[in-house]
Amino acid sequence: MPNMSPTKVPMPQQDPNVRNKNFEEVATGYTAEMAMEEATRCINCKNRPCMTGCPVNVPIPGFIEQVAAGNFEKAYEIITSENALPAICGRVCPQENQCEGKCIRGIKGESVSIGRLERFVADYHMAHGAKAELNIEKNGKRVAVVGSGPAGITCAGELAKKGYDVTIFEALHKAGGVLSYGIPEFRLPKSLVAKELENITDLGVDLETNVVIGRSLTVDDLFARGFDAVFLGTGAGLPNFLRIPGENLLGVYSANEFLTRVNLMKGYKKGEVPTPVKVGKRVAVVGAGNVAMDAARTAKRLGAEEVYIVYRRGAEEVPARKEEVEHAKEEGVIFKLLNNPVEIHGEDGWVTGIEVVAQELGEPDASGRRRPQPIEGSNTVIPVETVVIAIGQSPNPLIRQTTEGLETQKWGGIIVNEETGESTREHVYAGGDVVTGAATVILAMGAGKKAAKAIDESLKEM
Amino acid sequence: MYKIVKKEVLNSVVVMMEIEAPYVAARCEAGQFVIVRVDEDGERIPLTIADFDRERNTVEIIFQVVGYSTTLMAKLNEGDYLQDFVGPLGQPAPLNKEWKRVIGVAGGVGAAPLYPQAKKLAEQGTKVDVIIGGRTAELVLLKEKFEKFCDNVYIMTDDGSLGEQGVVTKKLQELLDAGVKYDHAIAIGPLIMMKFVVALTKKPEYNLPTAVSLNPIMIDGTGMCGGCRVTVGGETKFACVDGPDFDGFEVDFDQCMKRQTFFKEEEHECMMKLQADQMQN
Ligand SMILES: Cc1cc2nc3c(=O)[nH]c(=O)nc-3n(C[C@H](O)[C@H](O)[C@H](O)COP(=O)(O)OP(=O)(O)OC[C@H]3O[C@@H](n4cnc5c(N)ncnc54)[C@H](O)[C@@H]3O)c2cc1C
Ligand SMILES: Cc1cc2nc3c(=O)[nH]c(=O)nc-3n(C[C@H](O)[C@H](O)[C@H](O)COP(=O)(O)OP(=O)(O)OC[C@H]3O[C@@H](n4cnc5c(N)ncnc54)[C@H](O)[C@@H]3O)c2cc1C
Ligand code: SF4
Ligand code: SF4
Ligand code: FES
């Protein structure tokens, strides 16, 4: 008899007024009992609608059944047959739009908490599981993977398992892509990212940091060095700015700069590390995606008293994960929706405030979202000392400028065959944010996996 | 890890190091830079490639000890390792083969980044004169190295202890007024120096195109953070990917100078802590 409780087993978490002052993980995770109880809410639907919502086809009811039975290692095996990074996906996937969004139990009441269960299983395995014995037969072919974000590590892992010699080249001094430099510690502990990366290097993948493709080496150099194929998973790391007056004042950061200072450079350990990060008493974060929520909650944790999310659209259009928006509100972040920034004010070169114009929603635009329109004369200035711009990123131009035959979209995204990840240049594949523009971890992983399959098929014949 | 194969203390505040870095040495060109981290947890600091040796797989950096990271780095010795060393970053300096004669103007440690550009110009057959400035004789860098290939090396010191007494712009103006014909100027040094050089070369009577090398605060050096943004010709540019060399006539120097001060307080705290630690040891 399934558990017919209409609500999820609640997730234990730190109290909002405690956690908004520390960088420890907000949600502390299910216990085995909680996980088993939640797992019994799954009614094992025959047509498995939840799976159609998962971009990498995790066999959801199959693993949940094992959780309910207390066979956590078996559940881990089932998940990792399709998803190499379950501890990460369980934490950061926008489940409400994906697997959980399609769950039957979500029609009346709350869906099964697939994400939390996935996280539990992965954490359990990390704490208790034995390292799998590997027996990979090398096939003598070499693949270069550029970028060590979710797209790159997934592609590398898949190919290594098939016997390829894989080298990942990463521009920064640390691997992980956005998982390392962007998503904060309190949402995705870096020790966990390190462990997931270790699983990849355990497969025999070489990781070379401090190599910028397009500068230290070009794509042509990689082929000249004997690589048979190249996968580009370089993400969308170039920050967009608003192009409004005052953007170069002191106190204006891109979200990338702000989060990189705090995460990659460990600026959250104030006084212990040399990389400085400065936050005013009042902070405005422009944008309302995951990046904006992370920046706002980070600012709060660094001691800002008033933190605003400034967003030109309405509540329905907020693109961040639901859970992050709730967490941000609980932690005291103030939402200024339907407000479009028009100018950043300053004095003697330093930020003193951000001027916004109130918006009303008009007809739907090309993206299907209702277009915000300014309400004449409604300008106000929010006094702040720090402004963080989190309005999206585009792919970095370094590779497209130095690789002949690689065609890109006007906005810089690499053009690929959607089924295979093949670019317009022979033996060069791409996937993740560098193809789609800023998207999600799981979509980047899915793209890495697809490309690995296509690379294997094309190289097998050679 | 990147091995320090040679270290030379050039004067009381400037150190040269030759670093084993095969990727950088293989592809770097004059005008490009690297980003260095001294140790785990270290900050990422940009330094210009002062020279390179493709056979030995090494590059040279010359840095002035100004704060926390450069102080730590100056303590390392031959045989020690730097944690991270990535490059070459930025655009190679746009050095035109058509230029017949160029004047280089360097202030302080700016002589180091000027050196590879001047050398490359000389190698392509351009006549090169340089003016090197320093507060006092010991702070004048690389005089002998420049003399190997420059037609004229003019030295200016604030106190007259070497060369002539005065600032670099005094000599530059003298040369221009004397009618020496230059096709281009390259000015590298403190922002305030570059600003004054440009104020001079931009005057209608000289109108001498001038490249400057900007050194805003950077983190990644690959276009990811936007922290290095500068305004050039009214547009925002990222110095690490679009530069670091720009047309001096178009640069908003006042904004650059302001932006460099953003972390003054924090840098000071960090330095105080290092000094306190050292006193205890
Ligand atoms: C702050 C923040 C929060 C986010 N929150 C979520 C979330 O909660 N859920 C979710 O699903 N998604 C989230 N995302 C989006 C998600 O992280 C990305 O969609 C995903 O990381 C894309 O993966 P990727 O592998 O394509 O690229 P990235 O993760 O961007 O990795 C690219 C890597 O390539 C390296 N690189 C770039 N250029 C070069 C080069 N020329 N040579 C060598 N290396 C290079 C970069 O340094 C980087 O390490 C968030 C993003 C950010 C920034
Ligand atoms: C492209 C480029 C090339 C450079 N080349 C050289 C060089 O060849 N030789 C040399 O001596 N110096 C060079 N610099 C400057 C050098 O990077 C700084 O002196 C160094 O980062 C100071 O670090 P610190 O911790 O010792 O000092 P800090 O105490 O941190 O700061 C001292 C001063 O250095 C500047 N600074 C601090 N951090 C950075 C940073 N991350 N990026 C840029 N500037 C910073 C600030 O203006 C600050 O006021 C270059 C800078 C750039 C951007
Ligand atoms: S990978 Fe993401 S979408 Fe797929 S089941 Fe796990 S949490 Fe859901
Ligand atoms: S849709 Fe929901 S209830 Fe049905 S199998 Fe999937 S997780 Fe279980
Ligand atoms: S240093 Fe980060 S964009 Fe230039």
Short mmCIF file of N, CA, C and O in Angstrom, two decimals, chain A residues 2-53:
data_model
loop_
_atom_site.label_atom_id
_atom_site.label_comp_id
_atom_site.label_asym_id
_atom_site.label_seq_id
_atom_site.Cartn_x
_atom_site.Cartn_y
_atom_site.Cartn_z
N PRO A 2 0.80 2.06 -1.05
CA PRO A 2 1.67 3.24 -1.07
C PRO A 2 1.29 4.26 0.00
O PRO A 2 0.16 4.28 0.47
N ASN A 3 2.26 5.06 0.30
CA ASN A 3 2.09 6.13 1.26
C ASN A 3 1.35 7.27 0.55
O ASN A 3 1.86 7.86 -0.39
N MET A 4 0.09 7.57 0.97
CA MET A 4 -0.71 8.54 0.23
C MET A 4 -0.59 9.97 0.77
O MET A 4 -1.38 10.83 0.43
N SER A 5 0.41 10.22 1.59
CA SER A 5 0.60 11.59 2.09
C SER A 5 0.71 12.56 0.92
O SER A 5 1.46 12.32 -0.02
N PRO A 6 -0.07 13.65 0.95
CA PRO A 6 -0.04 14.59 -0.18
C PRO A 6 1.22 15.45 -0.21
O PRO A 6 1.48 16.15 -1.18
N THR A 7 1.98 15.43 0.86
CA THR A 7 3.16 16.31 0.88
C THR A 7 4.44 15.51 1.01
O THR A 7 4.45 14.40 1.52
N LYS A 8 5.53 16.13 0.53
CA LYS A 8 6.85 15.51 0.62
C LYS A 8 7.27 15.42 2.08
O LYS A 8 6.90 16.27 2.88
N VAL A 9 8.08 14.43 2.38
CA VAL A 9 8.74 14.43 3.69
C VAL A 9 9.62 15.68 3.71
O VAL A 9 10.42 15.89 2.79
N PRO A 10 9.42 16.55 4.70
CA PRO A 10 10.16 17.82 4.67
C PRO A 10 11.67 17.61 4.75
O PRO A 10 12.13 16.65 5.35
N MET A 11 12.38 18.53 4.12
CA MET A 11 13.84 18.48 4.12
C MET A 11 14.36 19.19 5.35
O MET A 11 14.01 20.34 5.58
N PRO A 12 15.20 18.53 6.13
CA PRO A 12 15.79 19.24 7.27
C PRO A 12 16.72 20.33 6.77
O PRO A 12 17.47 20.12 5.83
N GLN A 13 16.63 21.50 7.34
CA GLN A 13 17.53 22.57 6.92
C GLN A 13 17.88 23.50 8.06
O GLN A 13 17.20 23.54 9.08
N GLN A 14 18.97 24.23 7.87
CA GLN A 14 19.39 25.21 8.87
C GLN A 14 18.34 26.31 8.98
O GLN A 14 17.75 26.72 7.99
N ASP A 15 18.19 26.84 10.17
CA ASP A 15 17.28 27.95 10.39
C ASP A 15 17.72 29.16 9.53
O ASP A 15 18.90 29.48 9.48
N PRO A 16 16.75 29.81 8.87
CA PRO A 16 17.10 30.92 7.97
C PRO A 16 17.97 31.99 8.61
O PRO A 16 18.86 32.55 7.97
N ASN A 17 17.69 32.30 9.89
CA ASN A 17 18.45 33.39 10.51
C ASN A 17 19.81 32.97 11.02
O ASN A 17 20.61 33.79 11.44
N VAL A 18 20.04 31.69 11.01
CA VAL A 18 21.39 31.19 11.33
C VAL A 18 22.16 31.07 10.03
O VAL A 18 23.26 31.57 9.86
N ARG A 19 21.51 30.43 9.04
CA ARG A 19 22.24 30.12 7.80
C ARG A 19 22.57 31.36 6.98
O ARG A 19 23.52 31.33 6.20
N ASN A 20 21.80 32.44 7.13
CA ASN A 20 22.15 33.61 6.32
C ASN A 20 23.40 34.32 6.84
O ASN A 20 23.77 35.37 6.37
N LYS A 21 24.05 33.70 7.82
CA LYS A 21 25.34 34.24 8.29
C LYS A 21 26.47 33.24 8.13
O LYS A 21 27.60 33.49 8.53
N ASN A 22 26.19 32.05 7.59
CA ASN A 22 27.28 31.11 7.38
C ASN A 22 27.24 30.55 5.96
O ASN A 22 26.29 30.76 5.22
N PHE A 23 28.29 29.83 5.59
CA PHE A 23 28.37 29.29 4.24
C PHE A 23 28.17 27.78 4.21
O PHE A 23 28.48 27.13 3.23
N GLU A 24 27.66 27.23 5.33
CA GLU A 24 27.42 25.80 5.32
C GLU A 24 26.16 25.46 4.54
O GLU A 24 25.30 26.31 4.34
N GLU A 25 26.04 24.21 4.14
CA GLU A 25 24.93 23.84 3.28
C GLU A 25 23.59 24.11 3.96
O GLU A 25 23.40 23.80 5.14
N VAL A 26 22.67 24.70 3.18
CA VAL A 26 21.37 25.10 3.71
C VAL A 26 20.52 23.88 4.07
O VAL A 26 20.01 23.77 5.19
N ALA A 27 20.38 22.96 3.11
CA ALA A 27 19.56 21.77 3.34
C ALA A 27 20.51 20.66 3.77
O ALA A 27 21.51 20.40 3.11
N THR A 28 20.18 20.02 4.87
CA THR A 28 21.17 19.08 5.43
C THR A 28 20.95 17.64 4.97
O THR A 28 21.77 16.78 5.26
N GLY A 29 19.86 17.38 4.27
CA GLY A 29 19.70 16.05 3.68
C GLY A 29 18.82 15.12 4.49
O GLY A 29 18.71 15.22 5.72
N TYR A 30 18.15 14.18 3.77
CA TYR A 30 17.30 13.18 4.42
C TYR A 30 18.14 12.19 5.20
O TYR A 30 19.27 11.88 4.84
N THR A 31 17.55 11.64 6.26
CA THR A 31 18.13 10.46 6.91
C THR A 31 17.62 9.25 6.12
O THR A 31 16.69 9.37 5.30
N ALA A 32 18.17 8.07 6.42
CA ALA A 32 17.72 6.85 5.73
C ALA A 32 16.23 6.63 5.94
O ALA A 32 15.49 6.30 5.01
N GLU A 33 15.76 6.89 7.16
CA GLU A 33 14.33 6.68 7.46
C GLU A 33 13.48 7.62 6.63
O GLU A 33 12.47 7.23 6.05
N MET A 34 13.87 8.89 6.59
CA MET A 34 13.10 9.86 5.81
C MET A 34 13.07 9.46 4.35
O MET A 34 12.03 9.55 3.68
N ALA A 35 14.22 9.05 3.82
CA ALA A 35 14.30 8.68 2.41
C ALA A 35 13.39 7.49 2.12
O ALA A 35 12.64 7.49 1.14
N MET A 36 13.43 6.49 3.00
CA MET A 36 12.60 5.30 2.76
C MET A 36 11.14 5.67 2.82
O MET A 36 10.33 5.20 2.02
N GLU A 37 10.80 6.57 3.74
CA GLU A 37 9.40 6.98 3.84
C GLU A 37 8.96 7.74 2.58
O GLU A 37 7.93 7.45 1.99
N GLU A 38 9.78 8.68 2.17
CA GLU A 38 9.44 9.45 0.97
C GLU A 38 9.34 8.51 -0.25
O GLU A 38 8.44 8.66 -1.09
N ALA A 39 10.22 7.53 -0.32
CA ALA A 39 10.24 6.63 -1.47
C ALA A 39 8.93 5.84 -1.59
O ALA A 39 8.50 5.51 -2.70
N THR A 40 8.29 5.59 -0.46
CA THR A 40 7.03 4.84 -0.54
C THR A 40 5.90 5.68 -1.12
O THR A 40 4.81 5.16 -1.37
N ARG A 41 6.14 6.97 -1.34
CA ARG A 41 5.10 7.78 -1.98
C ARG A 41 5.04 7.54 -3.49
O ARG A 41 4.08 7.91 -4.15
N CYS A 42 6.06 6.92 -4.06
CA CYS A 42 6.08 6.64 -5.50
C CYS A 42 5.18 5.46 -5.78
O CYS A 42 5.27 4.43 -5.12
N ILE A 43 4.28 5.61 -6.76
CA ILE A 43 3.35 4.53 -7.04
C ILE A 43 3.78 3.70 -8.24
O ILE A 43 3.01 2.92 -8.79
N ASN A 44 5.05 3.87 -8.63
CA ASN A 44 5.63 3.04 -9.68
C ASN A 44 4.78 3.00 -10.96
O ASN A 44 4.38 1.93 -11.42
N CYS A 45 4.48 4.14 -11.49
CA CYS A 45 3.61 4.24 -12.67
C CYS A 45 4.19 3.43 -13.82
O CYS A 45 5.38 3.48 -14.07
N LYS A 46 3.33 2.77 -14.53
CA LYS A 46 3.76 1.92 -15.65
C LYS A 46 4.45 2.73 -16.74
O LYS A 46 5.50 2.37 -17.24
N ASN A 47 3.80 3.85 -17.12
CA ASN A 47 4.38 4.61 -18.24
C ASN A 47 5.44 5.63 -17.80
O ASN A 47 5.98 6.34 -18.62
N ARG A 48 5.75 5.66 -16.52
CA ARG A 48 6.87 6.44 -15.97
C ARG A 48 6.97 7.87 -16.53
O ARG A 48 7.96 8.24 -17.16
N PRO A 49 5.93 8.69 -16.30
CA PRO A 49 5.95 10.06 -16.83
C PRO A 49 7.14 10.87 -16.31
O PRO A 49 7.70 11.70 -17.04
N CYS A 50 7.55 10.62 -15.08
CA CYS A 50 8.66 11.37 -14.50
C CYS A 50 9.90 11.29 -15.37
O CYS A 50 10.62 12.27 -15.54
N MET A 51 10.14 10.10 -15.94
CA MET A 51 11.37 9.92 -16.73
C MET A 51 11.40 10.78 -17.98
O MET A 51 12.47 11.19 -18.43
N THR A 52 10.20 11.06 -18.52
CA THR A 52 10.19 11.90 -19.73
C THR A 52 10.64 13.32 -19.39
O THR A 52 11.03 14.08 -20.27
N GLY A 53 10.59 13.68 -18.11
CA GLY A 53 11.02 15.02 -17.71
C GLY A 53 12.51 15.10 -17.40
O GLY A 53 13.05 16.18 -17.18
#
